Amino acid sequence: TIHRTPLSINSILKGIFDHFERDSESKITFNYHFDTHTPEWILSDEYKLRVVIVQLMKNAVTFTDQGEVTLRCSSVTKKPGVSCLVISVQDTGIGMNNNVQQGIFSAFSQADASITREHGGLGIGLTNVKDILHLMDAELDVVSEIDSGSTFTITLPITLATEQQINEVKMLSAKQNKTASSEALTQYKNAKILVVEDNPVNMALVLSVLKRSSYRALPAKHGKEALDVIQENPDVAAVLMDCQMPVMDGFEATQRIRKMRGFEGLPIIAVTANIGEQDQQRCLAAGMSDYLAKPASLKSINMKLAKWLGETH
């Protein structure tokens, strides 16, 4: 289901770009270009757009050891009355041959064995991206050459937001930011929040957000480590849980936590790039309390924690 709401596409893209540029530990140079003639406020599904762009940026960074990753946004008019955003993610990484390009959008498809061993799998994330964009009537194209990098380009039909819709969003956002910051800094100051995340970039982002909101963050690189941290910190107030991790994933870790005496009602919030309907059902079935989309913002984390800590205090 597509939920179209007024949003600033420049703010969304720049926020995702800043996340990767700030927290990347690689030797990559990051570039961001937003064409001055591109409409900024549109009606679209913000969550699904974030999932798609994060996945494409994540792939670009993963497959680029050094060089550049560039995020661009412009607009075109395909025919009278139909405007489209053109969003591209370009890297100078390892690239792909024609055979790999033809298979990467197939479910459970992977690159060749050497690429998979060194960088991880390709296909499942891109399959989700393709499916989401299909729901949004958007197209996804890829151009790539071995050792020269890849460019993934989204062409998304858009509807412009009205001035009234834009003003309403700005007023609501200002109110939510004030409320979320106030609740986090007053009611739950110094509450222990366990962050379970194997990606150092994502971990650094969430730890930074929690520190700014005066929470006490407890890091864990995988589910097994999370169980140890909980046993050593029985006063942990909530868990921000990644789903896909080595050693023990978030689903198994959640099930084990639920079996521990005294932690049956501990708020466990999935923080993942995959929050489709089936993903949501799997999270809830495993015993998770709620879910957040990556990259999680200061506002979204504070609001979600305030909600669940309020229910348990």
Coordinates of C-alpha atoms in Angstrom, one line a residue:
T1 CA 0.0 0.0 0.0
I2 CA 1.3 3.5 -0.9
H3 CA 0.7 6.3 1.6
R4 CA 1.3 9.6 -0.2
T5 CA 2.0 12.5 2.1
P6 CA 3.7 15.9 1.6
L7 CA 7.4 15.7 2.0
S8 CA 10.6 17.6 1.2
I9 CA 12.6 15.3 -1.1
N10 CA 15.7 17.5 -0.7
S11 CA 15.6 17.1 3.1
I12 CA 15.1 13.3 2.9
L13 CA 17.9 12.8 0.4
K14 CA 20.3 15.1 2.2
G15 CA 19.5 13.5 5.5
I16 CA 20.3 10.0 4.1
F17 CA 23.4 11.4 2.4
D18 CA 24.7 13.0 5.6
H19 CA 24.2 9.8 7.5
F20 CA 26.5 7.9 5.1
E21 CA 29.0 10.6 4.7
R22 CA 29.3 11.3 8.4
D23 CA 29.5 7.7 9.6
S24 CA 31.4 5.9 6.8
E25 CA 34.8 4.6 7.9
S26 CA 35.9 4.0 4.3
K27 CA 38.2 6.1 2.0
I28 CA 35.2 7.1 -0.2
T29 CA 34.5 10.7 -1.2
F30 CA 30.8 11.5 -1.0
N31 CA 29.0 13.9 -3.4
Y32 CA 25.5 15.3 -3.3
H33 CA 23.8 17.2 -6.1
F34 CA 20.2 18.5 -6.0
D35 CA 19.3 20.4 -9.2
T36 CA 18.1 23.9 -8.5
H37 CA 15.1 23.5 -10.9
T38 CA 13.8 20.3 -9.1
P39 CA 10.6 20.8 -7.1
E40 CA 11.3 20.2 -3.5
W41 CA 7.9 19.5 -2.0
I42 CA 6.0 16.5 -3.5
L43 CA 3.4 14.0 -2.5
S44 CA 4.9 10.5 -2.1
D45 CA 5.5 7.7 0.4
E46 CA 8.3 8.9 2.6
Y47 CA 9.0 5.6 4.3
K48 CA 9.3 3.6 1.1
L49 CA 11.5 6.3 -0.5
R50 CA 13.8 6.1 2.4
V51 CA 14.0 2.3 2.2
V52 CA 14.9 2.5 -1.5
I53 CA 17.5 5.2 -1.2
V54 CA 19.2 3.7 1.9
Q55 CA 19.5 0.3 0.2
L56 CA 21.0 1.8 -3.0
M57 CA 23.5 3.9 -1.0
K58 CA 24.3 0.9 1.2
N59 CA 25.1 -1.2 -1.9
A60 CA 27.2 1.6 -3.4
V61 CA 29.3 2.0 -0.2
T62 CA 29.6 -1.8 0.2
F63 CA 31.0 -2.4 -3.3
T64 CA 33.3 0.7 -3.3
D65 CA 36.6 0.3 -1.5
Q66 CA 37.9 3.7 -2.6
G67 CA 36.8 6.4 -5.0
E68 CA 33.4 8.2 -5.0
V69 CA 29.7 7.7 -4.2
T70 CA 27.4 10.3 -5.7
L71 CA 23.7 10.9 -4.9
R72 CA 21.9 13.1 -7.5
C73 CA 18.4 14.4 -7.9
S74 CA 16.9 16.3 -10.8
S75 CA 13.5 16.4 -12.6
V76 CA 12.3 15.8 -16.1
T77 CA 9.0 16.2 -18.0
K78 CA 8.3 12.9 -19.8
K79 CA 5.1 14.2 -21.4
P80 CA 2.7 17.2 -20.9
G81 CA 1.4 17.2 -17.3
V82 CA 3.7 14.3 -16.1
S83 CA 6.8 15.4 -14.1
C84 CA 9.3 12.8 -12.8
L85 CA 12.1 12.9 -10.3
V86 CA 15.3 11.3 -11.5
I87 CA 17.3 10.1 -8.5
S88 CA 20.6 8.3 -9.1
V89 CA 23.2 6.6 -6.9
Q90 CA 26.6 6.4 -8.7
D91 CA 29.7 4.7 -7.4
T92 CA 33.2 4.0 -8.7
G93 CA 33.3 0.5 -7.2
I94 CA 33.9 -3.0 -8.6
G95 CA 31.0 -2.9 -11.1
M96 CA 29.1 -5.8 -12.6
N97 CA 29.2 -7.7 -15.8
N98 CA 26.1 -8.2 -18.0
N99 CA 25.2 -11.6 -16.5
V100 CA 25.2 -10.2 -12.9
Q101 CA 23.2 -7.2 -14.0
Q102 CA 20.5 -9.4 -15.5
G103 CA 20.1 -11.4 -12.4
I104 CA 20.4 -9.0 -9.5
F105 CA 16.7 -8.1 -9.4
S106 CA 15.6 -11.8 -9.1
A107 CA 14.6 -13.0 -5.7
F108 CA 17.5 -14.6 -3.8
S109 CA 19.9 -14.0 -6.7
Q110 CA 23.5 -13.3 -5.7
A111 CA 26.6 -12.1 -7.5
D112 CA 29.4 -14.6 -8.2
A113 CA 31.0 -16.5 -5.4
S114 CA 34.1 -14.3 -5.0
I115 CA 32.0 -11.1 -4.7
T116 CA 29.6 -12.7 -2.3
R117 CA 32.5 -13.9 0.0
E118 CA 34.2 -10.5 0.0
H119 CA 31.2 -8.1 0.0
G120 CA 28.1 -10.1 0.9
G121 CA 25.0 -10.8 -1.1
L122 CA 23.3 -8.6 -3.6
G123 CA 19.9 -9.8 -4.7
I124 CA 17.4 -9.7 -1.8
G125 CA 17.8 -6.0 -1.1
L126 CA 17.5 -5.1 -4.7
T127 CA 14.5 -7.3 -5.2
N128 CA 12.8 -5.3 -2.4
V129 CA 13.8 -2.1 -4.0
K130 CA 12.4 -3.2 -7.4
D131 CA 9.1 -4.3 -5.8
I132 CA 8.7 -1.1 -3.9
L133 CA 9.3 1.1 -6.9
H134 CA 6.9 -0.9 -9.0
L135 CA 4.2 -0.1 -6.4
M136 CA 5.1 3.6 -6.8
D137 CA 4.9 3.4 -10.6
A138 CA 8.6 4.1 -10.8
E139 CA 11.4 2.6 -12.9
L140 CA 14.8 1.5 -11.9
D141 CA 17.7 1.2 -14.3
V142 CA 21.3 0.2 -13.9
V143 CA 24.4 0.9 -15.9
S144 CA 27.6 -0.8 -14.8
E145 CA 31.0 -1.9 -16.0
I146 CA 33.6 -4.2 -14.3
D147 CA 36.1 -2.1 -12.3
S148 CA 34.4 1.2 -13.3
G149 CA 31.4 1.2 -11.0
S150 CA 27.6 1.2 -11.2
T151 CA 24.9 3.8 -11.5
F152 CA 21.3 3.0 -10.3
T153 CA 18.7 5.5 -11.6
I154 CA 15.1 5.9 -10.3
T155 CA 12.5 7.6 -12.4
L156 CA 9.6 8.5 -10.2
P157 CA 6.4 10.2 -11.4
I158 CA 5.5 13.0 -8.9
T159 CA 2.6 15.2 -7.8
L160 CA 3.5 18.6 -6.3
A161 CA 2.4 19.4 -2.7
T162 CA 0.2 22.4 -2.2
E163 CA 1.2 25.4 -0.2
Q164 CA -1.3 24.6 2.5
Q165 CA 0.0 21.0 2.7
I166 CA 3.5 22.2 3.1
N167 CA 2.7 24.6 5.9
E168 CA 0.8 21.9 7.8
V169 CA 3.7 19.6 7.6
K170 CA 6.1 22.2 8.8
M171 CA 3.9 23.1 11.8
L172 CA 3.4 19.5 12.8
S173 CA 7.1 18.7 12.5
A174 CA 8.1 21.6 14.7
K175 CA 5.5 20.5 17.3
Q176 CA 6.7 16.8 17.2
N177 CA 10.4 17.8 17.5
K178 CA 9.7 19.9 20.6
T179 CA 7.5 17.2 22.2
A180 CA 9.9 14.4 21.5
S181 CA 13.0 16.2 22.8
S182 CA 11.1 17.4 25.9
E183 CA 9.9 13.9 26.8
A184 CA 13.3 12.3 26.2
L185 CA 15.2 14.8 28.2
T186 CA 12.9 15.0 31.2
Q187 CA 11.0 11.8 31.8
Y188 CA 13.6 9.2 30.8
K189 CA 17.0 10.8 31.3
N190 CA 19.8 8.3 31.7
A191 CA 17.5 5.3 30.9
K192 CA 19.6 2.4 29.6
I193 CA 18.9 1.6 25.9
L194 CA 20.5 -1.6 24.4
V195 CA 21.5 -1.1 20.8
V196 CA 22.0 -4.3 18.9
E197 CA 23.6 -3.6 15.5
D198 CA 26.4 -5.3 13.5
N199 CA 27.0 -2.4 11.1
P200 CA 29.4 0.1 12.7
V201 CA 28.0 3.0 10.6
N202 CA 24.4 2.4 11.8
M203 CA 25.7 1.7 15.3
A204 CA 27.5 5.1 15.4
L205 CA 24.4 6.9 14.2
V206 CA 22.1 5.4 16.8
L207 CA 24.6 5.9 19.6
S208 CA 25.0 9.6 18.6
V209 CA 21.2 10.1 18.6
L210 CA 20.8 8.5 22.1
K211 CA 23.7 10.5 23.6
R212 CA 22.1 13.7 22.3
S213 CA 18.9 12.7 24.1
S214 CA 20.6 11.9 27.4
Y215 CA 20.0 8.1 27.2
R216 CA 22.6 5.7 28.3
A217 CA 23.4 3.5 25.3
L218 CA 24.6 -0.1 25.7
P219 CA 26.1 -1.5 22.4
A220 CA 26.0 -5.1 21.2
K221 CA 27.3 -6.4 17.8
H222 CA 24.9 -9.3 17.6
G223 CA 22.1 -11.2 19.4
K224 CA 24.3 -13.4 21.5
E225 CA 26.2 -10.4 22.8
A226 CA 22.9 -8.7 23.5
L227 CA 21.8 -11.5 25.8
D228 CA 25.0 -11.1 27.8
V229 CA 24.5 -7.4 28.1
I230 CA 20.9 -7.8 29.3
Q231 CA 22.0 -10.3 32.0
E232 CA 24.6 -7.9 33.2
N233 CA 22.1 -4.9 33.1
P234 CA 18.7 -6.1 34.3
D235 CA 17.6 -2.5 34.5
V236 CA 17.8 -2.0 30.7
A237 CA 14.7 0.0 29.7
A238 CA 14.4 -0.8 26.0
V239 CA 16.1 -2.5 23.1
L240 CA 16.7 -1.2 19.6
M241 CA 17.2 -4.4 17.6
D242 CA 18.6 -5.0 14.2
C243 CA 17.1 -8.0 12.4
Q244 CA 19.9 -9.4 10.2
M245 CA 23.1 -10.0 12.0
P246 CA 25.8 -12.7 12.2
V247 CA 26.2 -15.2 15.1
M248 CA 22.6 -14.6 16.2
D249 CA 20.0 -12.5 14.4
G250 CA 17.5 -10.2 15.9
F251 CA 14.5 -12.6 15.6
E252 CA 16.2 -15.4 17.6
A253 CA 17.6 -12.9 20.1
T254 CA 14.1 -11.5 20.7
Q255 CA 12.6 -14.9 21.2
R256 CA 15.3 -15.8 23.8
I257 CA 14.8 -12.5 25.6
R258 CA 11.1 -13.2 25.9
K259 CA 11.9 -16.5 27.6
M260 CA 14.1 -14.7 30.3
R261 CA 12.3 -14.1 33.6
G262 CA 11.5 -10.5 34.1
F263 CA 11.9 -9.4 30.5
E264 CA 8.6 -10.6 29.0
G265 CA 7.4 -7.0 28.6
L266 CA 10.7 -5.4 27.7
P267 CA 10.2 -3.0 24.8
I268 CA 12.1 -4.5 21.8
I269 CA 12.0 -2.2 18.7
A270 CA 13.2 -3.5 15.4
V271 CA 15.4 -1.1 13.5
T272 CA 15.6 -2.3 10.0
A273 CA 15.6 -1.2 6.3
N274 CA 13.0 -3.8 5.5
I275 CA 9.6 -2.9 7.0
G276 CA 7.1 -4.3 4.4
E277 CA 3.9 -5.9 5.6
Q278 CA 5.5 -9.4 5.8
D279 CA 8.5 -8.0 7.6
Q280 CA 6.3 -6.3 10.2
Q281 CA 4.4 -9.6 10.8
R282 CA 7.7 -11.5 11.2
C283 CA 8.9 -8.9 13.7
L284 CA 5.7 -9.1 15.8
A285 CA 5.6 -12.9 15.5
A286 CA 9.2 -13.1 17.0
G287 CA 8.0 -11.0 20.0
M288 CA 9.2 -7.6 19.0
S289 CA 7.1 -4.6 20.2
D290 CA 7.5 -2.2 17.3
Y291 CA 9.7 -1.2 14.4
L292 CA 11.6 1.7 13.0
A293 CA 12.9 2.4 9.5
K294 CA 16.6 2.9 8.8
P295 CA 18.2 5.3 8.9
A296 CA 16.4 6.2 12.1
S297 CA 16.2 9.9 12.9
L298 CA 16.5 11.7 16.2
K299 CA 12.8 12.5 16.1
S300 CA 11.7 9.0 15.2
I301 CA 13.9 7.3 17.9
N302 CA 12.8 9.7 20.6
M303 CA 9.1 9.4 19.8
K304 CA 9.2 5.6 19.7
L305 CA 11.2 5.3 22.9
A306 CA 9.0 7.9 24.6
K307 CA 5.9 5.9 23.6
W308 CA 7.2 2.5 24.9
L309 CA 8.9 3.8 28.0
G310 CA 5.8 5.7 28.9
E311 CA 3.8 2.4 28.7
T312 CA 6.3 0.6 31.0
H313 CA 6.8 3.3 33.7

